[in-house]
Amino acid sequence: MFAKITDLFKGKAAKAELEFLENNHIQIDSEQGFIVDGIVLNQELAERLEYFSNRKLKNFDDLNALFYKAILINEKIDLEIASGRYVARLDNTEENLKQLKAIIQKLNDYYKAFKREK
């Protein structure tokens, strides 16, 4: 009886997680990692992540590390947007930096809701 009840709650949690991923356009690929809004993060945004995390993060695979570095990353992004001096080698623009912030926020929300130890 207890096993049936726990399975019921696990099913609800899994369904909620899938709904969250679908609603936020997040896919998880075993080889490529996270794909958000059609962007393969580890291929297209890894260099920006490494730059804004002060070389602490090389990819988006470790959601825990991303969660705790997000404040630093967001501050550096905001500073670059406010100064208007964008890093040319990364092809940074105000638009794609805001997009990066939104992607990090989605991943952090996912981590907080479903992956973080409670």
Short mmCIF file of C-alpha atoms in Angstrom, two decimals:
data_model
loop_
_atom_site.label_atom_id
_atom_site.label_comp_id
_atom_site.label_asym_id
_atom_site.label_seq_id
_atom_site.Cartn_x
_atom_site.Cartn_y
_atom_site.Cartn_z
CA MET A 1 0.00 0.00 0.00
CA PHE A 2 2.76 2.45 0.97
CA ALA A 3 4.64 1.63 -2.25
CA LYS A 4 1.57 2.49 -4.31
CA ILE A 5 1.24 5.85 -2.59
CA THR A 6 4.93 6.73 -3.08
CA ASP A 7 4.70 5.67 -6.74
CA LEU A 8 1.72 7.98 -7.13
CA PHE A 9 3.70 10.94 -5.75
CA LYS A 10 6.73 10.05 -7.88
CA GLY A 11 4.49 10.01 -10.91
CA LYS A 12 3.11 13.44 -10.07
CA ALA A 13 6.61 14.82 -9.53
CA ALA A 14 7.84 13.38 -12.82
CA LYS A 15 4.80 14.78 -14.62
CA ALA A 16 5.37 18.22 -13.08
CA GLU A 17 9.02 18.12 -14.11
CA LEU A 18 8.12 17.18 -17.69
CA GLU A 19 5.53 19.94 -17.82
CA PHE A 20 8.07 22.47 -16.57
CA LEU A 21 10.62 21.38 -19.17
CA GLU A 22 8.02 21.55 -21.93
CA ASN A 23 6.61 24.92 -20.87
CA ASN A 24 10.09 26.45 -20.70
CA HIS A 25 11.29 24.85 -23.96
CA ILE A 26 14.06 22.90 -22.23
CA GLN A 27 15.30 19.60 -23.59
CA ILE A 28 17.97 17.38 -22.09
CA ASP A 29 20.08 15.42 -24.57
CA SER A 30 22.41 12.74 -23.22
CA GLU A 31 25.21 13.73 -25.60
CA GLN A 32 24.73 17.46 -26.16
CA GLY A 33 23.44 18.49 -22.75
CA PHE A 34 20.76 21.12 -22.32
CA ILE A 35 18.91 22.56 -25.29
CA VAL A 36 16.91 25.68 -24.42
CA ASP A 37 14.75 27.47 -26.96
CA GLY A 38 16.44 25.43 -29.70
CA ILE A 39 19.95 26.49 -28.65
CA VAL A 40 22.45 23.74 -27.82
CA LEU A 41 23.99 25.48 -24.83
CA ASN A 42 27.27 23.56 -24.57
CA GLN A 43 28.04 24.23 -28.23
CA GLU A 44 26.76 27.75 -28.75
CA LEU A 45 27.06 29.49 -25.38
CA ALA A 46 29.84 27.67 -23.51
CA GLU A 47 32.48 30.28 -24.32
CA ARG A 48 30.26 33.09 -23.02
CA LEU A 49 29.52 31.08 -19.87
CA GLU A 50 33.21 30.51 -19.28
CA TYR A 51 33.93 34.22 -19.72
CA PHE A 52 31.14 35.45 -17.44
CA SER A 53 31.89 32.85 -14.73
CA ASN A 54 35.54 33.92 -14.57
CA ARG A 55 36.60 30.60 -16.07
CA LYS A 56 34.87 28.63 -13.29
CA LEU A 57 32.28 26.95 -15.55
CA LYS A 58 33.10 25.41 -18.90
CA ASN A 59 29.62 24.09 -19.75
CA PHE A 60 26.01 24.06 -18.57
CA ASP A 61 26.00 20.47 -17.29
CA ASP A 62 26.50 21.21 -13.58
CA LEU A 63 23.27 22.94 -12.52
CA ASN A 64 24.42 23.18 -8.91
CA ALA A 65 27.55 25.14 -9.86
CA LEU A 66 25.57 27.29 -12.29
CA PHE A 67 23.04 28.07 -9.56
CA TYR A 68 25.73 29.32 -7.18
CA LYS A 69 27.65 31.26 -9.85
CA ALA A 70 24.53 32.89 -11.30
CA ILE A 71 24.83 36.05 -9.19
CA LEU A 72 28.37 36.69 -10.43
CA ILE A 73 27.39 35.91 -14.02
CA ASN A 74 24.35 38.19 -13.92
CA GLU A 75 26.38 41.04 -12.40
CA LYS A 76 29.01 40.78 -15.12
CA ILE A 77 26.34 40.66 -17.82
CA ASP A 78 24.57 43.69 -16.35
CA LEU A 79 27.85 45.59 -16.15
CA GLU A 80 28.65 44.86 -19.78
CA ILE A 81 25.16 45.94 -20.87
CA ALA A 82 25.32 49.12 -18.76
CA SER A 83 28.75 50.08 -20.08
CA GLY A 84 27.76 49.39 -23.67
CA ARG A 85 31.21 47.92 -24.31
CA TYR A 86 30.59 44.41 -25.57
CA VAL A 87 33.26 41.74 -25.93
CA ALA A 88 33.70 41.51 -29.68
CA ARG A 89 35.39 38.09 -29.75
CA LEU A 90 32.25 36.61 -28.17
CA ASP A 91 29.93 38.57 -30.49
CA ASN A 92 28.14 39.93 -27.43
CA THR A 93 25.20 42.24 -27.94
CA GLU A 94 22.59 43.51 -25.51
CA GLU A 95 20.04 41.15 -27.04
CA ASN A 96 22.07 37.95 -26.79
CA LEU A 97 23.28 38.81 -23.27
CA LYS A 98 19.68 39.24 -22.12
CA GLN A 99 18.93 35.91 -23.79
CA LEU A 100 21.80 34.29 -21.86
CA LYS A 101 20.43 35.70 -18.58
CA ALA A 102 16.97 34.32 -19.39
CA ILE A 103 18.41 30.88 -20.18
CA ILE A 104 20.38 30.82 -16.93
CA GLN A 105 17.23 31.84 -15.06
CA LYS A 106 15.26 28.99 -16.64
CA LEU A 107 17.94 26.46 -15.70
CA ASN A 108 18.13 27.84 -12.15
CA ASP A 109 14.35 27.62 -11.79
CA TYR A 110 14.49 24.01 -13.00
CA TYR A 111 17.30 23.24 -10.56
CA LYS A 112 15.48 24.85 -7.61
CA ALA A 113 12.21 23.13 -8.34
CA PHE A 114 13.35 19.62 -9.23
CA LYS A 115 17.05 18.87 -8.70
CA ARG A 116 18.22 20.66 -5.57
CA GLU A 117 18.42 18.64 -2.37
CA LYS A 118 15.65 19.75 -0.06
#
